[in-house]
GROMACS .gro file of C-alpha atoms in nm:
model
  410
    1MET     CA    1  -0.055  -0.045   0.011
    2THR     CA    2   0.132   0.320  -0.134
    3GLU     CA    3   0.252   0.508   0.213
    4THR     CA    4   0.138   0.973   0.246
    5ILE     CA    5   0.488   1.101   0.368
    6ILE     CA    6   0.296   1.441   0.437
    7LYS     CA    7  -0.073   1.394   0.608
    8ILE     CA    8  -0.296   1.746   0.672
    9ASP     CA    9  -0.559   1.871   0.951
   10LEU     CA   10  -0.788   2.100   0.720
   11ASN     CA   11  -0.945   2.171   1.012
   12SER     CA   12  -0.579   2.356   1.151
   13SER     CA   13  -0.276   2.624   0.979
   14PRO     CA   14  -0.078   2.460   0.800
   15TYR     CA   15   0.151   2.744   0.979
   16ASP     CA   16   0.093   2.467   1.186
   17ASN     CA   17   0.250   2.194   1.005
   18GLU     CA   18   0.605   2.179   1.007
   19LYS     CA   19   0.574   1.940   0.654
   20ILE     CA   20   0.503   2.280   0.477
   21HIS     CA   21   0.620   2.576   0.364
   22ASN     CA   22   0.528   2.921   0.172
   23ARG     CA   23   0.852   3.077   0.064
   24TRP     CA   24   1.185   2.903  -0.190
   25HIS     CA   25   1.460   2.866  -0.001
   26PRO     CA   26   1.821   2.654  -0.047
   27ASP     CA   27   1.809   2.592   0.341
   28ILE     CA   28   1.473   2.463   0.417
   29PRO     CA   29   1.583   2.138   0.510
   30MET     CA   30   1.409   1.801   0.345
   31CYS     CA   31   1.069   1.678   0.512
   32ALA     CA   32   1.057   1.382   0.386
   33MET     CA   33   1.266   1.099   0.205
   34VAL     CA   34   1.253   0.894  -0.090
   35LYS     CA   35   1.454   0.663  -0.298
   36PRO     CA   36   1.463   0.670  -0.642
   37GLY     CA   37   1.197   0.437  -0.806
   38ASP     CA   38   0.934   0.526  -0.483
   39ASP     CA   39   0.563   0.655  -0.470
   40PHE     CA   40   0.403   0.798  -0.255
   41ILE     CA   41   0.144   1.039  -0.188
   42VAL     CA   42   0.137   1.381  -0.011
   43GLU     CA   43  -0.174   1.582   0.044
   44CYS     CA   44  -0.232   1.950  -0.017
   45HIS     CA   45  -0.367   2.246   0.157
   46ASP     CA   46  -0.562   2.492  -0.125
   47TRP     CA   47  -0.372   2.739  -0.216
   48THR     CA   48  -0.448   3.016   0.082
   49GLY     CA   49  -0.447   2.798   0.359
   50GLY     CA   50  -0.810   2.809   0.395
   51GLN     CA   51  -0.873   3.143   0.371
   52ILE     CA   52  -1.149   3.061   0.068
   53LYS     CA   53  -1.518   2.929   0.267
   54ASP     CA   54  -1.834   2.776   0.032
   55ASN     CA   55  -2.006   3.043   0.084
   56ASP     CA   56  -2.146   3.283  -0.159
   57ASP     CA   57  -1.964   3.598   0.027
   58ALA     CA   58  -1.763   3.722  -0.143
   59SER     CA   59  -1.473   3.944   0.145
   60ASP     CA   60  -1.302   3.692   0.152
   61VAL     CA   61  -1.111   3.698  -0.204
   62ARG     CA   62  -1.125   4.074  -0.161
   63ASP     CA   63  -0.967   4.014   0.152
   64VAL     CA   64  -0.746   3.758   0.148
   65ASP     CA   65  -0.357   3.744   0.230
   66LEU     CA   66  -0.171   3.731  -0.043
   67THR     CA   67   0.154   3.745   0.180
   68GLN     CA   68   0.107   3.383   0.291
   69VAL     CA   69   0.092   3.251  -0.014
   70HIS     CA   70   0.158   2.922  -0.209
   71PHE     CA   71   0.187   2.680   0.095
   72LEU     CA   72   0.332   2.412  -0.055
   73SER     CA   73   0.355   2.061   0.102
   74GLY     CA   74   0.756   1.881   0.097
   75PRO     CA   75   1.103   1.884   0.098
   76VAL     CA   76   1.052   1.606  -0.060
   77GLY     CA   77   1.434   1.441  -0.044
   78VAL     CA   78   1.516   1.246  -0.290
   79GLU     CA   79   1.804   0.944  -0.186
   80GLY     CA   80   2.153   1.023  -0.463
   81ALA     CA   81   2.032   1.314  -0.598
   82GLU     CA   82   2.307   1.622  -0.696
   83PRO     CA   83   2.349   1.971  -0.844
   84GLY     CA   84   2.327   1.915  -1.222
   85ASP     CA   85   2.083   1.559  -1.216
   86LEU     CA   86   1.735   1.561  -1.348
   87LEU     CA   87   1.507   1.448  -1.079
   88VAL     CA   88   1.165   1.235  -1.300
   89VAL     CA   89   0.830   1.322  -1.130
   90ASP     CA   90   0.560   1.077  -1.232
   91ILE     CA   91   0.181   1.173  -1.181
   92LEU     CA   92   0.042   0.897  -1.097
   93ASP     CA   93  -0.364   0.976  -0.963
   94ILE     CA   94  -0.438   1.376  -0.798
   95GLY     CA   95  -0.755   1.395  -0.656
   96THR     CA   96  -0.977   1.531  -0.389
   97PHE     CA   97  -1.029   1.461   0.010
   98ARG     CA   98  -1.427   1.290   0.113
   99GLU     CA   99  -1.519   1.566   0.376
  100SER     CA  100  -1.375   1.897   0.111
  101GLU     CA  101  -1.518   1.835  -0.250
  102TRP     CA  102  -1.497   2.211  -0.386
  103GLY     CA  103  -1.345   2.395  -0.536
  104PHE     CA  104  -1.361   2.773  -0.586
  105ASN     CA  105  -1.279   3.081  -0.869
  106GLY     CA  106  -1.173   3.412  -0.753
  107PHE     CA  107  -1.144   3.748  -0.905
  108PHE     CA  108  -0.948   3.947  -0.654
  109SER     CA  109  -0.930   4.277  -0.675
  110LYS     CA  110  -0.706   4.500  -0.805
  111LYS     CA  111  -0.599   4.640  -0.492
  112ASN     CA  112  -0.439   4.336  -0.411
  113GLY     CA  113  -0.346   4.055  -0.644
  114GLY     CA  114  -0.543   4.223  -0.950
  115GLY     CA  115  -0.560   3.951  -1.223
  116PHE     CA  116  -0.530   3.918  -1.668
  117LEU     CA  117  -0.806   4.132  -1.694
  118THR     CA  118  -0.826   4.370  -1.365
  119GLU     CA  119  -0.952   4.706  -1.527
  120HIS     CA  120  -1.194   4.523  -1.646
  121PHE     CA  121  -1.263   4.345  -1.342
  122PRO     CA  122  -1.101   4.571  -1.082
  123GLU     CA  123  -1.319   4.387  -0.749
  124ALA     CA  124  -1.300   4.155  -0.573
  125GLN     CA  125  -1.577   3.797  -0.718
  126LYS     CA  126  -1.639   3.445  -0.588
  127SER     CA  127  -1.784   3.114  -0.750
  128ILE     CA  128  -1.808   2.763  -0.628
  129TRP     CA  129  -1.753   2.453  -0.786
  130ASP     CA  130  -1.878   2.137  -0.629
  131ILE     CA  131  -1.652   1.785  -0.730
  132SER     CA  132  -1.902   1.468  -0.821
  133GLY     CA  133  -1.666   1.303  -0.954
  134MET     CA  134  -1.490   1.372  -1.280
  135PHE     CA  135  -1.689   1.600  -1.301
  136THR     CA  136  -1.764   1.986  -1.118
  137SER     CA  137  -2.117   2.227  -1.226
  138SER     CA  138  -2.196   2.588  -1.050
  139ARG     CA  139  -2.498   2.738  -0.859
  140HIS     CA  140  -2.273   3.002  -0.976
  141ILE     CA  141  -2.248   2.975  -1.330
  142PRO     CA  142  -2.570   2.827  -1.443
  143SER     CA  143  -2.595   2.593  -1.763
  144VAL     CA  144  -2.211   2.455  -1.743
  145GLU     CA  145  -2.058   2.145  -1.701
  146PHE     CA  146  -1.721   1.967  -1.759
  147ALA     CA  147  -1.462   1.767  -1.611
  148GLY     CA  148  -1.142   1.837  -1.474
  149LEU     CA  149  -0.818   1.817  -1.606
  150VAL     CA  150  -0.691   1.766  -1.167
  151HIS     CA  151  -0.310   1.920  -1.229
  152PRO     CA  152  -0.121   2.093  -0.920
  153GLY     CA  153  -0.005   2.466  -0.987
  154LEU     CA  154   0.284   2.442  -0.824
  155ILE     CA  155   0.542   2.248  -0.876
  156GLY     CA  156   0.903   2.254  -0.848
  157CYS     CA  157   1.286   2.165  -0.698
  158LEU     CA  158   1.451   2.389  -0.457
  159PRO     CA  159   1.706   2.684  -0.650
  160SER     CA  160   2.018   2.651  -0.502
  161LYS     CA  161   2.181   3.026  -0.316
  162GLU     CA  162   2.285   3.157  -0.629
  163MET     CA  163   1.960   3.101  -0.792
  164LEU     CA  164   1.841   3.261  -0.517
  165GLU     CA  165   2.028   3.558  -0.505
  166GLU     CA  166   1.976   3.572  -0.881
  167TRP     CA  167   1.547   3.579  -0.849
  168ASN     CA  168   1.585   3.869  -0.579
  169THR     CA  169   1.816   4.069  -0.795
  170ARG     CA  170   1.641   4.091  -1.080
  171GLU     CA  171   1.270   4.134  -0.975
  172LYS     CA  172   1.368   4.377  -0.747
  173GLU     CA  173   1.528   4.608  -1.049
  174LEU     CA  174   1.194   4.500  -1.227
  175TYR     CA  175   1.013   4.611  -0.912
  176ASP     CA  176   1.246   4.949  -0.896
  177THR     CA  177   1.143   5.039  -1.208
  178GLU     CA  178   0.724   5.146  -1.101
  179PRO     CA  179   0.773   5.088  -0.737
  180ASP     CA  180   0.410   5.247  -0.696
  181ARG     CA  181   0.239   5.029  -0.944
  182MET     CA  182  -0.095   4.798  -0.849
  183PRO     CA  183  -0.072   4.623  -0.914
  184ALA     CA  184   0.240   4.572  -0.876
  185LEU     CA  185   0.579   4.428  -1.105
  186ALA     CA  186   0.776   4.258  -0.856
  187THR     CA  187   0.618   4.010  -0.508
  188LEU     CA  188   0.978   4.160  -0.276
  189PRO     CA  189   1.074   3.844  -0.026
  190TYR     CA  190   0.872   3.935   0.312
  191ALA     CA  191   0.981   3.784   0.613
  192ASP     CA  192   0.668   3.816   0.854
  193THR     CA  193   0.456   3.533   0.675
  194ALA     CA  194   0.681   3.349   0.611
  195HIS     CA  195   0.680   2.981   0.725
  196MET     CA  196   0.988   2.774   0.656
  197GLY     CA  197   0.934   2.417   0.722
  198THR     CA  198   1.135   2.242   0.973
  199MET     CA  199   1.387   2.562   0.974
  200LYS     CA  200   1.492   2.689   1.369
  201SER     CA  201   1.325   2.991   1.529
  202GLU     CA  202   1.639   3.218   1.473
  203GLU     CA  203   1.753   3.057   1.107
  204ALA     CA  204   1.402   3.058   0.937
  205LYS     CA  205   1.362   3.425   1.064
  206GLU     CA  206   1.751   3.536   0.839
  207ALA     CA  207   1.604   3.324   0.591
  208ALA     CA  208   1.258   3.436   0.556
  209ALA     CA  209   1.383   3.773   0.490
  210GLU     CA  210   1.634   3.610   0.097
  211ALA     CA  211   1.353   3.364   0.064
  212ALA     CA  212   1.154   3.391  -0.245
  213ARG     CA  213   0.764   3.449  -0.337
  214THR     CA  214   0.649   3.138  -0.452
  215VAL     CA  215   0.395   3.332  -0.691
  216PRO     CA  216   0.592   3.303  -1.039
  217PRO     CA  217   0.766   2.992  -1.210
  218ARG     CA  218   1.094   3.028  -1.253
  219GLU     CA  219   1.400   2.813  -1.360
  220HIS     CA  220   1.282   2.588  -1.140
  221GLY     CA  221   0.964   2.452  -1.210
  222GLY     CA  222   0.748   2.661  -0.921
  223ASN     CA  223   0.384   2.786  -1.025
  224CYS     CA  224   0.364   2.773  -1.357
  225ASP     CA  225   0.020   2.659  -1.356
  226ILE     CA  226   0.020   2.371  -1.597
  227LYS     CA  227  -0.344   2.196  -1.718
  228ASP     CA  228  -0.213   1.932  -1.887
  229LEU     CA  229   0.004   1.864  -1.615
  230SER     CA  230  -0.187   1.579  -1.496
  231ARG     CA  231  -0.262   1.244  -1.467
  232GLY     CA  232  -0.040   1.018  -1.614
  233SER     CA  233   0.264   1.298  -1.658
  234LYS     CA  234   0.559   1.331  -1.602
  235VAL     CA  235   0.734   1.573  -1.583
  236TYR     CA  236   1.170   1.628  -1.591
  237PHE     CA  237   1.335   1.888  -1.319
  238PRO     CA  238   1.639   2.038  -1.293
  239VAL     CA  239   1.802   1.905  -0.956
  240TYR     CA  240   2.009   2.220  -0.826
  241VAL     CA  241   2.047   2.115  -0.414
  242LYS     CA  242   2.110   1.788  -0.309
  243ASP     CA  243   1.843   1.555  -0.223
  244GLY     CA  244   1.640   1.803  -0.472
  245GLY     CA  245   1.422   1.941  -0.244
  246LEU     CA  246   1.077   1.894  -0.420
  247SER     CA  247   0.718   2.047  -0.296
  248VAL     CA  248   0.401   2.101  -0.437
  249GLY     CA  249   0.138   2.202  -0.383
  250ASP     CA  250  -0.188   2.462  -0.513
  251LEU     CA  251  -0.361   2.176  -0.666
  252HIS     CA  252  -0.692   2.301  -0.964
  253PHE     CA  253  -0.938   2.015  -1.029
  254SER     CA  254  -0.989   2.227  -1.376
  255GLN     CA  255  -0.826   2.532  -1.549
  256GLY     CA  256  -0.835   2.720  -1.926
  257ASP     CA  257  -0.456   2.798  -2.028
  258GLY     CA  258  -0.347   3.132  -1.860
  259GLU     CA  259  -0.552   2.994  -1.574
  260ILE     CA  260  -0.651   3.416  -1.702
  261THR     CA  261  -0.871   3.552  -1.294
  262PHE     CA  262  -0.538   3.516  -1.136
  263CYS     CA  263  -0.692   3.352  -0.876
  264GLY     CA  264  -0.779   3.134  -1.204
  265ALA     CA  265  -0.865   2.812  -1.169
  266ILE     CA  266  -1.138   2.596  -0.919
  267GLU     CA  267  -0.835   2.597  -0.642
  268MET     CA  268  -0.872   2.261  -0.399
  269ALA     CA  269  -0.738   2.056  -0.144
  270GLY     CA  270  -0.659   1.712  -0.207
  271TRP     CA  271  -0.387   1.486  -0.225
  272ILE     CA  272  -0.090   1.412  -0.498
  273HIS     CA  273   0.021   1.039  -0.586
  274MET     CA  274   0.412   1.079  -0.760
  275ARG     CA  275   0.701   0.866  -0.843
  276VAL     CA  276   1.032   0.998  -0.855
  277ASN     CA  277   1.388   0.883  -1.109
  278LEU     CA  278   1.687   1.052  -1.103
  279ILE     CA  279   1.833   1.116  -1.466
  280LYS     CA  280   2.284   1.136  -1.323
  281ASP     CA  281   2.426   1.483  -1.461
  282GLY     CA  282   2.005   1.562  -1.667
  283ILE     CA  283   2.077   1.886  -1.686
  284ALA     CA  284   2.347   1.857  -1.920
  285LYS     CA  285   2.319   1.607  -2.116
  286TYR     CA  286   1.986   1.782  -2.279
  287GLY     CA  287   2.054   2.100  -2.208
  288VAL     CA  288   1.836   2.182  -1.961
  289LYS     CA  289   1.733   2.589  -1.855
  290ASN     CA  290   1.404   2.527  -1.766
  291PRO     CA  291   1.114   2.189  -1.669
  292ILE     CA  292   1.037   1.961  -1.926
  293PHE     CA  293   0.729   1.715  -1.901
  294LYS     CA  294   0.492   1.462  -2.115
  295PRO     CA  295   0.099   1.558  -2.102
  296SER     CA  296  -0.118   1.301  -1.946
  297PRO     CA  297  -0.241   0.983  -2.225
  298ILE     CA  298  -0.608   1.098  -1.967
  299THR     CA  299  -0.751   1.429  -2.050
  300PRO     CA  300  -1.172   1.554  -2.127
  301THR     CA  301  -1.194   1.512  -2.449
  302TYR     CA  302  -1.438   1.848  -2.610
  303ASN     CA  303  -1.407   1.802  -3.003
  304ASP     CA  304  -1.634   2.068  -3.135
  305TYR     CA  305  -1.529   2.472  -3.008
  306LEU     CA  306  -1.606   2.873  -3.095
  307ILE     CA  307  -1.193   3.002  -3.180
  308PHE     CA  308  -1.200   3.379  -3.093
  309GLU     CA  309  -0.877   3.539  -3.187
  310GLY     CA  310  -0.737   3.848  -3.066
  311ILE     CA  311  -0.443   4.136  -3.214
  312SER     CA  312  -0.160   4.308  -3.054
  313VAL     CA  313  -0.410   4.680  -3.100
  314ASP     CA  314  -0.532   4.724  -2.759
  315GLU     CA  315  -0.867   4.885  -2.628
  316GLN     CA  316  -0.798   5.179  -2.679
  317GLY     CA  317  -0.724   5.087  -3.054
  318LYS     CA  318  -0.302   5.204  -2.936
  319GLN     CA  319  -0.142   4.915  -3.239
  320HIS     CA  320   0.148   4.766  -3.050
  321TYR     CA  321   0.431   4.576  -3.198
  322LEU     CA  322   0.293   4.156  -3.213
  323ASP     CA  323   0.236   4.161  -2.842
  324VAL     CA  324   0.105   3.818  -2.821
  325HIS     CA  325   0.030   3.909  -2.418
  326ILE     CA  326  -0.248   4.206  -2.543
  327ALA     CA  327  -0.333   3.987  -2.830
  328TYR     CA  328  -0.404   3.654  -2.557
  329ARG     CA  329  -0.640   3.968  -2.357
  330GLN     CA  330  -0.810   4.069  -2.700
  331ALA     CA  331  -0.953   3.726  -2.743
  332CYS     CA  332  -1.027   3.582  -2.394
  333LEU     CA  333  -1.272   3.940  -2.368
  334ASN     CA  334  -1.416   3.926  -2.721
  335ALA     CA  335  -1.514   3.551  -2.616
  336ILE     CA  336  -1.624   3.694  -2.333
  337GLU     CA  337  -1.816   3.948  -2.478
  338TYR     CA  338  -2.009   3.612  -2.699
  339MET     CA  339  -2.071   3.521  -2.401
  340SER     CA  340  -2.264   3.780  -2.270
  341LYS     CA  341  -2.411   3.824  -2.545
  342PHE     CA  342  -2.646   3.481  -2.406
  343GLY     CA  343  -2.764   3.568  -2.099
  344TYR     CA  344  -2.445   3.560  -1.919
  345SER     CA  345  -2.241   3.801  -1.733
  346LYS     CA  346  -1.918   3.920  -1.825
  347ALA     CA  347  -1.786   3.854  -1.469
  348GLN     CA  348  -1.940   3.486  -1.511
  349ALA     CA  349  -1.848   3.458  -1.942
  350TYR     CA  350  -1.490   3.472  -1.746
  351THR     CA  351  -1.523   3.264  -1.464
  352ILE     CA  352  -1.570   3.032  -1.801
  353LEU     CA  353  -1.278   3.106  -1.932
  354GLY     CA  354  -1.101   3.086  -1.601
  355THR     CA  355  -1.209   2.751  -1.486
  356ALA     CA  356  -1.306   2.583  -1.783
  357PRO     CA  357  -1.135   2.317  -2.038
  358VAL     CA  358  -1.029   2.622  -2.266
  359GLN     CA  359  -0.745   2.626  -2.456
  360GLY     CA  360  -0.512   2.868  -2.585
  361HIS     CA  361  -0.282   2.901  -2.835
  362ILE     CA  362   0.044   3.209  -2.976
  363SER     CA  363  -0.123   3.178  -3.322
  364GLY     CA  364   0.088   3.422  -3.487
  365VAL     CA  365   0.478   3.600  -3.421
  366VAL     CA  366   0.541   3.683  -3.770
  367ASP     CA  367   0.340   3.933  -3.950
  368ILE     CA  368   0.409   4.291  -3.789
  369PRO     CA  369   0.280   4.411  -3.683
  370ASN     CA  370   0.026   4.231  -3.508
  371ALA     CA  371   0.067   3.920  -3.367
  372CYS     CA  372  -0.242   3.624  -3.282
  373ALA     CA  373  -0.395   3.406  -3.012
  374THR     CA  374  -0.691   3.249  -2.987
  375VAL     CA  375  -0.850   3.094  -2.735
  376TRP     CA  376  -1.076   2.794  -2.817
  377VAL     CA  377  -1.358   2.779  -2.592
  378PRO     CA  378  -1.537   2.400  -2.578
  379THR     CA  379  -1.929   2.450  -2.665
  380GLU     CA  380  -2.019   2.131  -2.584
  381ILE     CA  381  -2.007   2.234  -2.166
  382PHE     CA  382  -2.301   2.403  -2.206
  383ASP     CA  383  -2.606   2.241  -2.210
  384PHE     CA  384  -2.771   2.544  -2.447
  385ASP     CA  385  -2.650   2.515  -2.794
  386ILE     CA  386  -2.402   2.875  -2.793
  387GLN     CA  387  -2.332   2.886  -3.218
  388PRO     CA  388  -2.355   3.138  -3.458
  389GLY     CA  389  -2.715   3.136  -3.659
  390ALA     CA  390  -2.956   3.339  -3.901
  391ASP     CA  391  -3.173   3.405  -3.644
  392GLY     CA  392  -2.886   3.632  -3.379
  393PRO     CA  393  -2.827   3.446  -3.073
  394THR     CA  394  -3.114   3.345  -2.778
  395LYS     CA  395  -3.097   3.435  -2.423
  396GLU     CA  396  -3.099   3.097  -2.190
  397LEU     CA  397  -3.011   3.360  -1.902
  398ASP     CA  398  -3.238   3.578  -1.780
  399GLY     CA  399  -2.951   3.744  -1.511
  400SER     CA  400  -3.071   3.603  -1.146
  401VAL     CA  401  -2.817   3.460  -1.084
  402ASP     CA  402  -2.378   3.596  -1.129
  403VAL     CA  403  -2.076   3.521  -0.928
  404PRO     CA  404  -2.028   3.690  -0.589
  405LEU     CA  405  -1.896   4.039  -0.544
  406ALA     CA  406  -1.806   4.211  -0.217
  407PRO     CA  407  -1.666   4.576  -0.271
  408ASP     CA  408  -1.383   4.694  -0.231
  409LEU     CA  409  -1.343   4.893   0.152
  410ASP     CA  410  -1.269   5.228   0.103
   0.00000   0.00000   0.00000
């Protein structure tokens, strides 16, 4: 029987668990050791550590303390792992806890984190999703149900001291170009809410002052939010410290490409079953700088899509040069506008793009001056026909249900 090497208590704070941490630092001790070829189960809090509740009040999303996140289970050491190796991680299975078969999606207030479309959705909103086996639906998003592609939003190995210094230097340089920007350009080290695993008090306090926040993806993996990194995937992580230091968290039941609402997936607590192996000197052998992976052979099958295009001309009509970020934003805005014609509020349509298994594609980056990006919306997730027709759209929703909103406090 597979051993659960990290257990959590959903009724307790993750700060009370020494096998949890919320910062990246090379000196965080391994909380468990495994051998190449071993498989094991790790339990995970949701990424906020239980700050968001299963209710219709979005004030918890508005007031969430983002300096605490993400809460990660680990680090798990692998015997024989050395800097320069590749750690091979097979994701064998992922699931919810029986006592917690629900997840949440949220838009953060522009004053507290923001999101991809924060100028259009500047205040906090939240939707709750009930999980029934492999399917999910929300009381806040009528007429939609889809199969989950369950995955860890965040997984990676500990950085070396040199890598940590590089992260902090380059992110501080970016931050300093516009220090008063809201949302901020980068999340810099912040010791007050750091949880450093099993590190001793004084050592932990010193390390927390330089420990990297977990918000962005980096060379080691981290918060990549790749929806196809699901059960059956195989990931090759660069190793930077002795024993590797594998950590995982931020489990998602489902997500659209880009996780565009920022708290953009269906976030959940749960467990992940993994197996590890090593490729000695794998970084040099394969020229690896960032992780590489093989996708899952088991994915929801949706064969019919409406595909929305966007180009690198922003909402004000300003031309940008081959800007994929702006092109993808325009594709998403076009999809939101389209779905609103069937009775969805724009917040509901935005939520669908963040949670359902929509695909995002970079479709063109050579035809100056416009990049082209596309967002693929699976039509089978709706219980009505959303295809264009000569008679025009039929309003399918009456507006009586919407995504709960919590206005900013003065």
